[in-house]
Short mmCIF file of C-alpha atoms and ligand atoms in Angstrom, two decimals:
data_model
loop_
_atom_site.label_atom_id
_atom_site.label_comp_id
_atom_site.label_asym_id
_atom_site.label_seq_id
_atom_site.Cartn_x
_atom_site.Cartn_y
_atom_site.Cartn_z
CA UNK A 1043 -141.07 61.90 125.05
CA UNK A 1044 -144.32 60.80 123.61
CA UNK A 1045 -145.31 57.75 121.09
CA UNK A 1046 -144.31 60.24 118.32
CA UNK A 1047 -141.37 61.31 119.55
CA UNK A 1048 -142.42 65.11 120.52
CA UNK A 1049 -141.75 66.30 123.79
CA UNK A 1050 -144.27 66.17 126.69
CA UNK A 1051 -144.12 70.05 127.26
CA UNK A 1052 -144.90 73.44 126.12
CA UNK A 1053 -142.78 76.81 125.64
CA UNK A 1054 -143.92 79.72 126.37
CA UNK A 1055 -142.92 82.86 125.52
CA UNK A 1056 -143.31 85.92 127.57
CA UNK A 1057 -143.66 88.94 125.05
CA UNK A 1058 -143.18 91.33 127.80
CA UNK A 1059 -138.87 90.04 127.82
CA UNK A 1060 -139.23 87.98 124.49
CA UNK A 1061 -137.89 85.37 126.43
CA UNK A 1062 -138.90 81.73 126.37
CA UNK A 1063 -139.26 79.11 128.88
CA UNK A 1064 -139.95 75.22 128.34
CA UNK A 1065 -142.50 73.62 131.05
CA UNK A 1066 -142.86 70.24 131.41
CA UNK A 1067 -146.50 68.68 130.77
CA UNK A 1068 -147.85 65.82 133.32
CA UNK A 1069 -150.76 63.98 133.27
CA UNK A 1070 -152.30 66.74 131.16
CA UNK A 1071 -151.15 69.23 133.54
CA UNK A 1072 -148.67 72.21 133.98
CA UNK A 1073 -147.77 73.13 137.14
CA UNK A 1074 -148.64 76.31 138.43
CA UNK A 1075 -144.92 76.82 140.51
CA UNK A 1076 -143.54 76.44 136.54
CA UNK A 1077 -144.79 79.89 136.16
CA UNK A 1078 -143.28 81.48 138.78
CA UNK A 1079 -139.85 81.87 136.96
CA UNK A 1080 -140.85 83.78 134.50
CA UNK A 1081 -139.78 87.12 135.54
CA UNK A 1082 -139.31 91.06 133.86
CA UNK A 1083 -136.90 91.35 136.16
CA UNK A 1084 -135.17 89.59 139.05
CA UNK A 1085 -136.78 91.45 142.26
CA UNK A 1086 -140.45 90.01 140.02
CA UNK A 1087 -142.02 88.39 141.85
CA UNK A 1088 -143.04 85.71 139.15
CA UNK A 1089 -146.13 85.12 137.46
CA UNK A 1090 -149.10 83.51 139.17
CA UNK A 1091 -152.08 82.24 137.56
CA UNK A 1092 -155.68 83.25 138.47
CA UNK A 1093 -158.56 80.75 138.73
CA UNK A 1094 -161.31 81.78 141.05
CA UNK A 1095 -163.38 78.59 141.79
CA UNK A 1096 -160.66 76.30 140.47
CA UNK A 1097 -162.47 76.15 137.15
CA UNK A 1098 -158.95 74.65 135.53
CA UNK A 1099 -157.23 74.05 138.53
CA UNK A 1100 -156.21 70.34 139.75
CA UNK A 1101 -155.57 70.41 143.33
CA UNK A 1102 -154.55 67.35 143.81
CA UNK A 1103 -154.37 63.58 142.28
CA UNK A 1104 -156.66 61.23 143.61
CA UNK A 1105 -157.16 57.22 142.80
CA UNK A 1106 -160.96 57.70 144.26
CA UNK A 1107 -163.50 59.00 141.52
CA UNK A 1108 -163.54 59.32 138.23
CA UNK A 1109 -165.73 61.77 136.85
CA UNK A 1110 -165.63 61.85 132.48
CA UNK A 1111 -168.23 65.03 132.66
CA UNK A 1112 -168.80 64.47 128.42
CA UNK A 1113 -169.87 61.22 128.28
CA UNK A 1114 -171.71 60.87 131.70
CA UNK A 1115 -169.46 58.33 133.29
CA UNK A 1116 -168.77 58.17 137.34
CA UNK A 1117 -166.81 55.50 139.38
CA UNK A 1118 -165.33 55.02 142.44
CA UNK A 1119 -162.03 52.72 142.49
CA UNK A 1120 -162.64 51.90 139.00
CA UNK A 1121 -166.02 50.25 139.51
CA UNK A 1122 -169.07 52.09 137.88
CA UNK A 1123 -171.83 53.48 140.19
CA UNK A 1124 -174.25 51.46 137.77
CA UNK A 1125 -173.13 48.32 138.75
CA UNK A 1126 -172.41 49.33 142.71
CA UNK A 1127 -175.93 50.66 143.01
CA UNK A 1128 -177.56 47.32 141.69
CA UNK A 1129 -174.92 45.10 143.24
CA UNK A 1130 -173.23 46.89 146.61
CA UNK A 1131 -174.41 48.36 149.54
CA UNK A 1132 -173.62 51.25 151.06
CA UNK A 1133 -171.21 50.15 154.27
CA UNK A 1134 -169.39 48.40 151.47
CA UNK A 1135 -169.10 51.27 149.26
CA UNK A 1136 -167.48 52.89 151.95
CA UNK A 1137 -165.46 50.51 152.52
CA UNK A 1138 -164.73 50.81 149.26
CA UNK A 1139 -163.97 54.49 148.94
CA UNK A 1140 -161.85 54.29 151.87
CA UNK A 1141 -159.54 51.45 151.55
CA UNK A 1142 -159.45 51.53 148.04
CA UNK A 1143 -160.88 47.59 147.39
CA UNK A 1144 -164.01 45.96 147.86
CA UNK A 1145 -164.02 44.07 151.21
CA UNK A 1146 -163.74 40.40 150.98
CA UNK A 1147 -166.02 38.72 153.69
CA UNK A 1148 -164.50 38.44 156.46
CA UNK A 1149 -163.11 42.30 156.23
CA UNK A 1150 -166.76 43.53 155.47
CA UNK A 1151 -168.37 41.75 158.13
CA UNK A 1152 -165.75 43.39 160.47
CA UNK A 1153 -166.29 46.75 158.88
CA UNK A 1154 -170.09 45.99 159.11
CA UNK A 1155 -169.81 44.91 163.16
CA UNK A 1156 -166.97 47.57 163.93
CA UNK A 1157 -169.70 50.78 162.69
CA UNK A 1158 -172.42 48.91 164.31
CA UNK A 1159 -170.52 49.48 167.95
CA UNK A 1160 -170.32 52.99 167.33
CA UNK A 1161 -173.49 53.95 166.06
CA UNK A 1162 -174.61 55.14 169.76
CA UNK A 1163 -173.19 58.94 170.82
CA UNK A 1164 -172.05 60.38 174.26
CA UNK A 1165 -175.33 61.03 176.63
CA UNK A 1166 -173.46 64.45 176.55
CA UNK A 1167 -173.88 65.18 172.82
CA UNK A 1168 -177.12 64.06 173.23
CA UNK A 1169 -177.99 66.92 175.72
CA UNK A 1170 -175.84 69.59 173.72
CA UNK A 1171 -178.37 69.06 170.81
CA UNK A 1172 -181.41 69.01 173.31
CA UNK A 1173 -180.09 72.80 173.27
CA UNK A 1174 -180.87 74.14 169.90
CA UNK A 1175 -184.06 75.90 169.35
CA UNK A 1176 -186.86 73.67 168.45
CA UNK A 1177 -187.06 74.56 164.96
CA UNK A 1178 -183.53 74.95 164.04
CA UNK A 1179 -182.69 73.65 160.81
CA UNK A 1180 -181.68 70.44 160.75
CA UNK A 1181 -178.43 71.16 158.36
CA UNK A 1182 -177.63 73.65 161.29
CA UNK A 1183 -177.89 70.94 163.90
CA UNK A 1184 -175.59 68.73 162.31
CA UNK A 1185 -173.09 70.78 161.42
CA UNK A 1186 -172.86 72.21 164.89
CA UNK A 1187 -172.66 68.70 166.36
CA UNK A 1188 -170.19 66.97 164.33
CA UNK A 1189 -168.11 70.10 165.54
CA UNK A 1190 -168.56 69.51 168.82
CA UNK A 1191 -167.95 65.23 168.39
CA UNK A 1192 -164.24 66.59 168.38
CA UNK A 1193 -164.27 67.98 171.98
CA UNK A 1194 -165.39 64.27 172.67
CA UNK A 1195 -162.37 62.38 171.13
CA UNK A 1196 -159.44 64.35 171.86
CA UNK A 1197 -157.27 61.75 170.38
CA UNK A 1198 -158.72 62.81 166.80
CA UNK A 1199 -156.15 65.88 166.94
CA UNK A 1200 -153.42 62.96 166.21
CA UNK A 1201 -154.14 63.18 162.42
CA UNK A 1202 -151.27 61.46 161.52
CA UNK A 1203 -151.40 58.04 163.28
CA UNK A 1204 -152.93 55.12 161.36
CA UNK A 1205 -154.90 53.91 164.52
CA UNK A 1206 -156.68 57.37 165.41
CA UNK A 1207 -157.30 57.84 161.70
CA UNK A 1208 -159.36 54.75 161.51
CA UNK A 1209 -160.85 55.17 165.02
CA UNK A 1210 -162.27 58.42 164.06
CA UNK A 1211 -163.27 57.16 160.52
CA UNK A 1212 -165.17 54.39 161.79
CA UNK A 1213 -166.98 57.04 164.64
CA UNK A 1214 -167.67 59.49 162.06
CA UNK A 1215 -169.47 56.42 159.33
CA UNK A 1216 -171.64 55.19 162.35
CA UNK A 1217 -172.58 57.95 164.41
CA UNK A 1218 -174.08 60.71 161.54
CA UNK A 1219 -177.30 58.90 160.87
CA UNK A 1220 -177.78 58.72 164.68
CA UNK A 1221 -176.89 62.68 164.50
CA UNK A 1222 -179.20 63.36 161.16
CA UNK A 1223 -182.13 61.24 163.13
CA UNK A 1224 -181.78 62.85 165.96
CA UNK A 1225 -182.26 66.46 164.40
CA UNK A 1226 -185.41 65.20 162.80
CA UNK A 1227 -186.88 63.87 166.50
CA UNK A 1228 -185.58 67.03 167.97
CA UNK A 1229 -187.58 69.38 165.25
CA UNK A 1230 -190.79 66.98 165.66
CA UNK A 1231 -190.33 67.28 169.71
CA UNK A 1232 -190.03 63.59 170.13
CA UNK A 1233 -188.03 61.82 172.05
CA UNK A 1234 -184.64 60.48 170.61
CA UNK A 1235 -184.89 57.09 169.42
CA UNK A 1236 -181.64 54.69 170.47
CA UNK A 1237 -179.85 53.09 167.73
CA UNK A 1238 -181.18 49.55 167.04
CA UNK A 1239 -178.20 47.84 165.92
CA UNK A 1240 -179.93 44.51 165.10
CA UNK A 1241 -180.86 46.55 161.76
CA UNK A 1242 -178.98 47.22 158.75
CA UNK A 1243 -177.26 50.60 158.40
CA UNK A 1244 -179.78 52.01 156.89
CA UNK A 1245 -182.69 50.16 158.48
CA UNK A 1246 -181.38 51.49 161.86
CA UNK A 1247 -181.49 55.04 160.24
CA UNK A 1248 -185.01 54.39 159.36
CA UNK A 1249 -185.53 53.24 162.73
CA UNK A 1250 -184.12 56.21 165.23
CA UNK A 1251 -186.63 58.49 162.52
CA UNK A 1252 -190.22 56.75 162.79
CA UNK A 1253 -190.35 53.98 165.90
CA UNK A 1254 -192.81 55.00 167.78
CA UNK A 1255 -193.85 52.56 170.97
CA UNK A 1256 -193.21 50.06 168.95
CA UNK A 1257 -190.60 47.37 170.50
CA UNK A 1258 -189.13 46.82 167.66
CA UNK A 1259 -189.31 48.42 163.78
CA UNK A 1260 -189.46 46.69 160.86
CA UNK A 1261 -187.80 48.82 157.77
CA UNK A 1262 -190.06 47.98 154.59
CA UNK A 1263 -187.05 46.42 153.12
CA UNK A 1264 -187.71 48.22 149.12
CA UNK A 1265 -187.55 51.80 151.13
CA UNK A 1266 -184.41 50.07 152.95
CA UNK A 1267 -182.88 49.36 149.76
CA UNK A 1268 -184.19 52.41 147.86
CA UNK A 1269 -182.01 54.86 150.50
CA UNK A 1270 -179.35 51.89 150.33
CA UNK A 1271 -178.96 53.38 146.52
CA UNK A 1272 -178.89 56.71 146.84
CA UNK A 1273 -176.61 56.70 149.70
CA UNK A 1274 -174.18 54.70 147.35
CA UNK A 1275 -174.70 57.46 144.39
CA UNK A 1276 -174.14 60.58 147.28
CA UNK A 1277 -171.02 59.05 148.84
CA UNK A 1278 -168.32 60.58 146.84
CA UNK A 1279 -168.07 62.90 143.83
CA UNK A 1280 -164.29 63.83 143.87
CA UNK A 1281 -163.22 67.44 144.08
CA UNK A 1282 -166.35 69.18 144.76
CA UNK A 1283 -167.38 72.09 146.84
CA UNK A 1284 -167.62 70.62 150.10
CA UNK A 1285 -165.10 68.03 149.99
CA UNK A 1286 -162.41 70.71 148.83
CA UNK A 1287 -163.70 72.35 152.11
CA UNK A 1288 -162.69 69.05 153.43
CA UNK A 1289 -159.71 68.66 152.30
CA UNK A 1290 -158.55 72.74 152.99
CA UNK A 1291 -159.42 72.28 156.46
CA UNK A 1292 -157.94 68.98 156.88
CA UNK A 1293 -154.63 70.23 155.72
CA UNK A 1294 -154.21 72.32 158.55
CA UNK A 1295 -154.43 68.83 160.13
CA UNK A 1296 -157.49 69.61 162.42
CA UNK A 1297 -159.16 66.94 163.80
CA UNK A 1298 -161.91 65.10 161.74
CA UNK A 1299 -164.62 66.37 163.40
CA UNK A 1300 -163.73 69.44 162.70
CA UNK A 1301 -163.04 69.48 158.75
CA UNK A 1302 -166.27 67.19 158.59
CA UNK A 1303 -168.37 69.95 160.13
CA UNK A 1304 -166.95 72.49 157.45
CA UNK A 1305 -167.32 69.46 154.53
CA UNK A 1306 -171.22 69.65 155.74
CA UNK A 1307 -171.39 73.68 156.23
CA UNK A 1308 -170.58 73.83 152.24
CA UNK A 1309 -172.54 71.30 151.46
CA UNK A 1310 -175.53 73.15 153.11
CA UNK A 1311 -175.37 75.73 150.89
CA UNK A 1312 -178.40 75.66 147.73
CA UNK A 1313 -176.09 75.62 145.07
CA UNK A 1314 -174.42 72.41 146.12
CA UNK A 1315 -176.46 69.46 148.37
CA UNK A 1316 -178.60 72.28 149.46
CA UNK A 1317 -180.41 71.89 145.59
CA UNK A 1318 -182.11 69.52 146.56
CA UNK A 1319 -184.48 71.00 149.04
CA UNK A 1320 -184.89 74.37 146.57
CA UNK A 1321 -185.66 71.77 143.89
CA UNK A 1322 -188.66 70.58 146.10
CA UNK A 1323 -189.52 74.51 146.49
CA UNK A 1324 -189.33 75.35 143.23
CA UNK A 1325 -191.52 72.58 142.11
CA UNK A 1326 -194.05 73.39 144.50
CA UNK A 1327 -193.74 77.11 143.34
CA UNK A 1328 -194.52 76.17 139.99
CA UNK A 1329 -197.91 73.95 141.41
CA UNK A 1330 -199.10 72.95 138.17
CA UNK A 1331 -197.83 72.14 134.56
CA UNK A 1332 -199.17 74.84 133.45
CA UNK A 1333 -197.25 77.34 134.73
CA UNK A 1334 -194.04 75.65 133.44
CA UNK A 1335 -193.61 77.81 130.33
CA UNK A 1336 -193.82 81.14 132.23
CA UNK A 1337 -190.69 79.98 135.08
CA UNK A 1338 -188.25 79.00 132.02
CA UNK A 1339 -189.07 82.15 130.40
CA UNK A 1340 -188.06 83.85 134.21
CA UNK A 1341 -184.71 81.41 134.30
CA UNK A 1342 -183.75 82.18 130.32
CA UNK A 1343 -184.38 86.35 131.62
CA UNK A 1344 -181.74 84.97 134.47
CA UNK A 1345 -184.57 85.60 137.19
CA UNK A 1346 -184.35 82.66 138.54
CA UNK A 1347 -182.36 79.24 138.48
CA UNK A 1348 -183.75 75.52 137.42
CA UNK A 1349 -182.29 74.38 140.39
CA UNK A 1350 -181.36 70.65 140.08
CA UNK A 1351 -179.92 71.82 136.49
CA UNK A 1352 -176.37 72.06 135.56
CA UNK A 1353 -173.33 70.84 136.69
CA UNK A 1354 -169.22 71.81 137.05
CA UNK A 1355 -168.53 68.74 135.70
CA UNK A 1356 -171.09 67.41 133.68
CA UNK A 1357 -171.90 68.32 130.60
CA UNK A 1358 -174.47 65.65 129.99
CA UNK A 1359 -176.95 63.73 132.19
CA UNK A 1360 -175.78 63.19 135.66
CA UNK A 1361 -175.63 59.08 134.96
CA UNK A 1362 -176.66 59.74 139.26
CA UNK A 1363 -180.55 61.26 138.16
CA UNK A 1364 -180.49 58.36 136.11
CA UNK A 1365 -179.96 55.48 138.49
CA UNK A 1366 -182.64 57.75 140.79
CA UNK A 1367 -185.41 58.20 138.11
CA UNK A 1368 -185.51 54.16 138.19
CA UNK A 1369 -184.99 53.69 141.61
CA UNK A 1370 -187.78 56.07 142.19
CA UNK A 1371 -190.62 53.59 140.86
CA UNK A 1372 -189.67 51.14 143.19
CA UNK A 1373 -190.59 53.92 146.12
CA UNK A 1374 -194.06 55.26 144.92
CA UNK A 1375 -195.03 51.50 144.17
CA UNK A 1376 -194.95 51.49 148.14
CA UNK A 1377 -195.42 55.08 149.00
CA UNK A 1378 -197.83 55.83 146.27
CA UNK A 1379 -196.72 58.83 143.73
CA UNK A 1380 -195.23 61.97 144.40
CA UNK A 1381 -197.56 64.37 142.72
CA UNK A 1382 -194.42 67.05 142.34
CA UNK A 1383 -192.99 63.93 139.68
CA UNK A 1384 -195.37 64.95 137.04
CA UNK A 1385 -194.40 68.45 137.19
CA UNK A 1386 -190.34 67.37 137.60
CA UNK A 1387 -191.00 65.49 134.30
CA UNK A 1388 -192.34 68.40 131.67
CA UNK A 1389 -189.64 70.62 133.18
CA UNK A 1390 -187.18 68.42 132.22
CA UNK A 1391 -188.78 67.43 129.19
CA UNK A 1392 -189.47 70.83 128.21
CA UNK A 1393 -185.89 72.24 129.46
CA UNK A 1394 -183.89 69.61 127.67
CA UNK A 1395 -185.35 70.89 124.16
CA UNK A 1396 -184.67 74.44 124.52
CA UNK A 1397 -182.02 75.99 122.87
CA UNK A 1398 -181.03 77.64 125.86
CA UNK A 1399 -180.33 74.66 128.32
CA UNK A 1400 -178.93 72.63 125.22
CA UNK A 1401 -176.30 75.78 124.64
CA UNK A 1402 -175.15 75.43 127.75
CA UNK A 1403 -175.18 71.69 128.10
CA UNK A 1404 -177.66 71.77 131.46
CA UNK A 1405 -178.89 67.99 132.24
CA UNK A 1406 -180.71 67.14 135.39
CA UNK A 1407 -178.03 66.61 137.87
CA UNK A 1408 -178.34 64.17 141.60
CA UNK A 1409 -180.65 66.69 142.82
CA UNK A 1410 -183.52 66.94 140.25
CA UNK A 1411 -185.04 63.85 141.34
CA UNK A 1412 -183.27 63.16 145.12
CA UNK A 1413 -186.26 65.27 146.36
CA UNK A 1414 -188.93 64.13 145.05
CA UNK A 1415 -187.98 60.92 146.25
CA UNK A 1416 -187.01 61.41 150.05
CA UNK A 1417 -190.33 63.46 149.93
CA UNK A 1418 -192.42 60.17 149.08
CA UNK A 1419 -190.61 58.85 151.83
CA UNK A 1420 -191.81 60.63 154.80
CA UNK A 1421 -189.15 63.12 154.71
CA UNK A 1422 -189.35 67.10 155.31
CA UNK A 1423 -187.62 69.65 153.00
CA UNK A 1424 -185.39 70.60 155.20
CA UNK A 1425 -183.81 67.07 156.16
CA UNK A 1426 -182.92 66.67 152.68
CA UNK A 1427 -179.11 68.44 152.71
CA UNK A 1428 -178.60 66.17 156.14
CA UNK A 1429 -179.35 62.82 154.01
CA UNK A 1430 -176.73 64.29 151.29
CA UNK A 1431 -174.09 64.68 154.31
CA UNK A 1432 -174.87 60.96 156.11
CA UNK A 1433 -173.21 58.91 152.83
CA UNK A 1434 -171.09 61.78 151.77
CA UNK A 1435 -168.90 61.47 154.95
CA UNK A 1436 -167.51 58.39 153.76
CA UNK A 1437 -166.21 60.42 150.53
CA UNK A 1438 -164.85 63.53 152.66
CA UNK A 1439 -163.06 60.53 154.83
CA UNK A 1440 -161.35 58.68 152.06
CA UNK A 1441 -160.69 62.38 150.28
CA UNK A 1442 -159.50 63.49 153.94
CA UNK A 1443 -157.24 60.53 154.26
CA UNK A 1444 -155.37 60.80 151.25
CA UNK A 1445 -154.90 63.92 151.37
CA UNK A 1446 -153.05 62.94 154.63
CA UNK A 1447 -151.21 59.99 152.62
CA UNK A 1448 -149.73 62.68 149.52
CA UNK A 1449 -146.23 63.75 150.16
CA UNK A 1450 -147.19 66.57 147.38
CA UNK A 1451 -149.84 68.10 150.00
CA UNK A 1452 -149.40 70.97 152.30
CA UNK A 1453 -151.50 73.07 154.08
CA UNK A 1454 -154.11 74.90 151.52
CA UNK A 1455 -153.31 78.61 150.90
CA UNK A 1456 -154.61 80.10 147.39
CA UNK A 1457 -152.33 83.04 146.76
CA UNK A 1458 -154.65 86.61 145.64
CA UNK A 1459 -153.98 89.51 143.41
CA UNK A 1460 -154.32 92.81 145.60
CA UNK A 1461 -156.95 95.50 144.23
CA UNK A 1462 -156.81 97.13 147.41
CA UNK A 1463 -155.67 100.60 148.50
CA UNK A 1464 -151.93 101.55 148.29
CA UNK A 1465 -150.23 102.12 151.68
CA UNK A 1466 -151.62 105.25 152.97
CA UNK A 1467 -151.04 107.13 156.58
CA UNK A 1468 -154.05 106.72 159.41
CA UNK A 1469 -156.16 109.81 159.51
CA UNK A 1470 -157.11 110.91 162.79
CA UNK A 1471 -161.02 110.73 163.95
CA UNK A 1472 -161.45 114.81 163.62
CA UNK A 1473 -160.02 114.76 160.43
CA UNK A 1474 -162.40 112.07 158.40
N1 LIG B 1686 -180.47 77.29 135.61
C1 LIG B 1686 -180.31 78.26 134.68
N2 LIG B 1686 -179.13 78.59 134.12
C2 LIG B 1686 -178.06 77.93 134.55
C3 LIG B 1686 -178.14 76.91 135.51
C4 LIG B 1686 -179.41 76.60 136.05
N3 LIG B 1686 -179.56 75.64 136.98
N4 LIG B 1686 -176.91 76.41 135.75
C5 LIG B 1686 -176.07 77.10 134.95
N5 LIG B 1686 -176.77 78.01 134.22
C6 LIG B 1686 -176.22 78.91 133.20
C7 LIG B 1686 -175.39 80.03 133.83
O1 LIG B 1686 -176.21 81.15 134.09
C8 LIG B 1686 -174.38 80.29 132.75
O2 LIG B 1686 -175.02 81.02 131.72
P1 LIG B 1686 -174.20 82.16 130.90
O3 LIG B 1686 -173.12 81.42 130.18
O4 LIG B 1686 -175.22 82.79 130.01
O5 LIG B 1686 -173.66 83.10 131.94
C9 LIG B 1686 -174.09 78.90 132.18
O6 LIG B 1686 -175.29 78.15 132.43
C10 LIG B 1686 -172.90 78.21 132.81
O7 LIG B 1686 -173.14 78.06 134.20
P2 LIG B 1686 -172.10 78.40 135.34
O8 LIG B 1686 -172.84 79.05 136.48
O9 LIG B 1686 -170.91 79.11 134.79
O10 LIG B 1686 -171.65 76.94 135.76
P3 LIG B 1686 -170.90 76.54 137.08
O11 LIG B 1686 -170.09 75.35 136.73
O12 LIG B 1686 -170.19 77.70 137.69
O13 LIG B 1686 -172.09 76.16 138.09
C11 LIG B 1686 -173.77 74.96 139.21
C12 LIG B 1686 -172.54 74.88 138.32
C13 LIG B 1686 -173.45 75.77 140.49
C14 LIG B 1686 -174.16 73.55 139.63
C15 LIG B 1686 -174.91 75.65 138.41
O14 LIG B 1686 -175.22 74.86 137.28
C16 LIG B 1686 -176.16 75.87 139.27
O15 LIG B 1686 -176.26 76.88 139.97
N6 LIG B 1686 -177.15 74.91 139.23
C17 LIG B 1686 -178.32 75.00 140.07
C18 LIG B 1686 -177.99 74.54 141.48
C19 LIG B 1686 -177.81 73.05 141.56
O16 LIG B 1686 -178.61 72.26 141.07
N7 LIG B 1686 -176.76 72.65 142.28
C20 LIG B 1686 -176.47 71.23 142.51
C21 LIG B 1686 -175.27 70.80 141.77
S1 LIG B 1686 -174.99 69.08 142.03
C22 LIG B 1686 -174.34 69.03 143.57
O17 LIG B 1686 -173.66 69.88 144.02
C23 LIG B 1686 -174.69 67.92 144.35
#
């Protein structure tokens, strides 16, 4: 019963029997099972519902991220990314994200020591990525790598024992920027750079990119800090593409490694963390201001995309391009400006008062202005996706290991309506 005494549920009525069938309504939510008794007849089958790309589907409940889409609002735990982007870092937003409170000291100067003795990876894995072609895409690289981190750690296959869950989280957190830095060497033919675990998290990542002969490097701790921030605003964003990929392969309870590699394959893709590197191509295919008008002519004529535009979920600005339009002052103070900025700018400015992006409620989401910075930084294109995947493993983890946790879950297996051929007999070869 609610407040007012109605009853938290709906009937429905199914015009086909005139029958009528009360459902009970949860959290906002009907279940889909609830629609499987209504039947024409009793060999029915039952009706299913149809949502390609879960655009009104929950697929789980999760106490990790709150997303309110309307009004702009994301937090992790309860605590808004505002305040853990000024105030956290990012091994304690994973900490965070994965254990569900913010470490006191003692448990995040564990966490903190316990990642920095894994940050180094088998000689082994080493070589295996010594085998891709020299100009593989990094994305690629990764992906294939994480995979093959599971033939290293057998004992990941034991999904559902706390110690081999943590073991594996705590390998997965501390060895990707040593896998995302060692694509970047490998592309550049340089030698791998060993993890320097005197340095922060990030500074080490920084490190195993640019030391050259130097003994040791010294992080310019603003850039330190600047990727400290937008690793906290990547590392989770509840049930999105890749970490449903997560969380479907997971449930078949394969390793880590494994569901991590697909989390990262869907993430690859340019209409999720892929955006951010087709942002950084679009830009530079528009060259000048001028030419502005004529693309959002070609993306209203549905030509083209604004990529870095639009959002599932939000449907005003991504409070994430915020946080990164500030944060991004900090970086060209030191790297000078990013001359793609200006022309980022009048897009936006220009997009956000046309009729057709305000129609259809299209903000700048994380990847508008991602680019531009990690550009400033040193970075090529095509590392972008990879620095998406290093913080948003510590999302896919926490999403992985509740999904684990919920006596609700089972393995993932969408259901399909048939538009295929009836049965029909095999025609021989001579007679096609
Ligand atoms: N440029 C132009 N038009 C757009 C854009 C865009 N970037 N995004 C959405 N639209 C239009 C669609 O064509 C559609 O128009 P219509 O109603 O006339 O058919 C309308 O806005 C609604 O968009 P949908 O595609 O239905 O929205 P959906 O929720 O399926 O897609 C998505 C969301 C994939 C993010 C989409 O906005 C997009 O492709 N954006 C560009 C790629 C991008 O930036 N991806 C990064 C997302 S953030 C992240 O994953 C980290």
């Amino acid at each position: 019963m609610s407040e007012n005494g109605a009853r938290e549920s709906i009937t429905v009525t199914d015009n086909r029997t005139g029958q009528s069938y009360e459902m009970p309504v949860t959290d906002g939510t009907v279940k889909a099972m609830d629609f499987r008794k209504i039947k024409t007849a009793n060999d029915d089958f039952g009706l299913m519902v149809y949502d390609p790309a879960f655009t009104n589907t929950a697929s789980c409940r999760s106490a990790i991220t709150q997303i309110d889409g309307d009004r702009g609002i994301l937090e992790y735990r309860g605590y808004p990314i505002e305040q853990l982007a000024e105030q956290s870092t990012y091994l304690e937003t994973a900490y965070l994200l994965l254990y569900g409170e913010l470490p006191n000291k003692k448990q995040l100067s564990e966490w903190t020591e316990i990642v920095r003795i894994h940050t180094y990876i088998h000689e082994n894995a080493k070589k295996f990525m010594e085998g891709f072609q020299y100009d593989a895409h990094p994305m690629g690289m990764l992906c294939g790598t994480v995979a093959a981190l599971s033939t290293f750690y057998p004992d990941a296959k034991h999904v559902m024992e706390e110690t081999s869950r943590h073991i594996q989280t705590v390998r997965l957190i501390a060895k990707m920027p040593t896998i995302a830095a060692f694509t970047y060497r490998h592309n550049r033919g340089l030698p791998y750079v060993y993890p320097d675990n005197s340095l922060t998290y990030t500074g080490n990542f920084l490190s195993m990119l640019w030391r050259m002969s130097e003994p040791v490097y010294q992080p310019h701790p603003k850039l330190e800090r600047a990727i400290e921030i937008l690793w906290i605003l990547h590392a989770d964003h509840e049930q999105n593409c890749s970490t449903n990929a997560m969380r479907a392969v997971g449930s078949s309870h394969a390793d880590p490694y494994s569901a991590t590699a697909a989390a990262a394959a869907a993430l690859y893709g340019p209409l999720h963390g892929g955006a951010n590197e087709a942002v950084i191509r679009m830009l530079e295919g528009i060259g000048d201001k001028k030419h502005i008008p004529e693309f959002v002519k070609r993306v209203k004529q549905g030509e083209d995309l604004l990529w870095g535009f639009g959002h599932r979920i939000y449907k005003s600005y991504d409070p994430r391009a915020k946080i990164i339009k500030q944060a991004a002052d900090d970086v060209f103070e030191i790297t000078g400006p990013n001359p793609m900025l200006e022309i980022a700018l009048e897009l936006e400015r220009i997009a956000l008062e046309d009729e057709y992006f305000i129609e259809r409620k299209l903000y700048p989401n994380v990847d508008f202005y991602s680019g531009i910075i990690y550009q400033a930084l040193g970075f090529p294109v095509d590392m972008f996706p990879v620095l998406f995947a290093i913080p948003r493993t510590a999302g896919w983890l926490a999403q992985w290991r509740e999904m684990l946790a919920d006596s609700e879950q089972k393995i993932a297996r969408p259901r399909q309506i048939y538009v295929g051929q009836k049965r029909r007999d095999f025609v021989p070869m001579d007679k096609r």
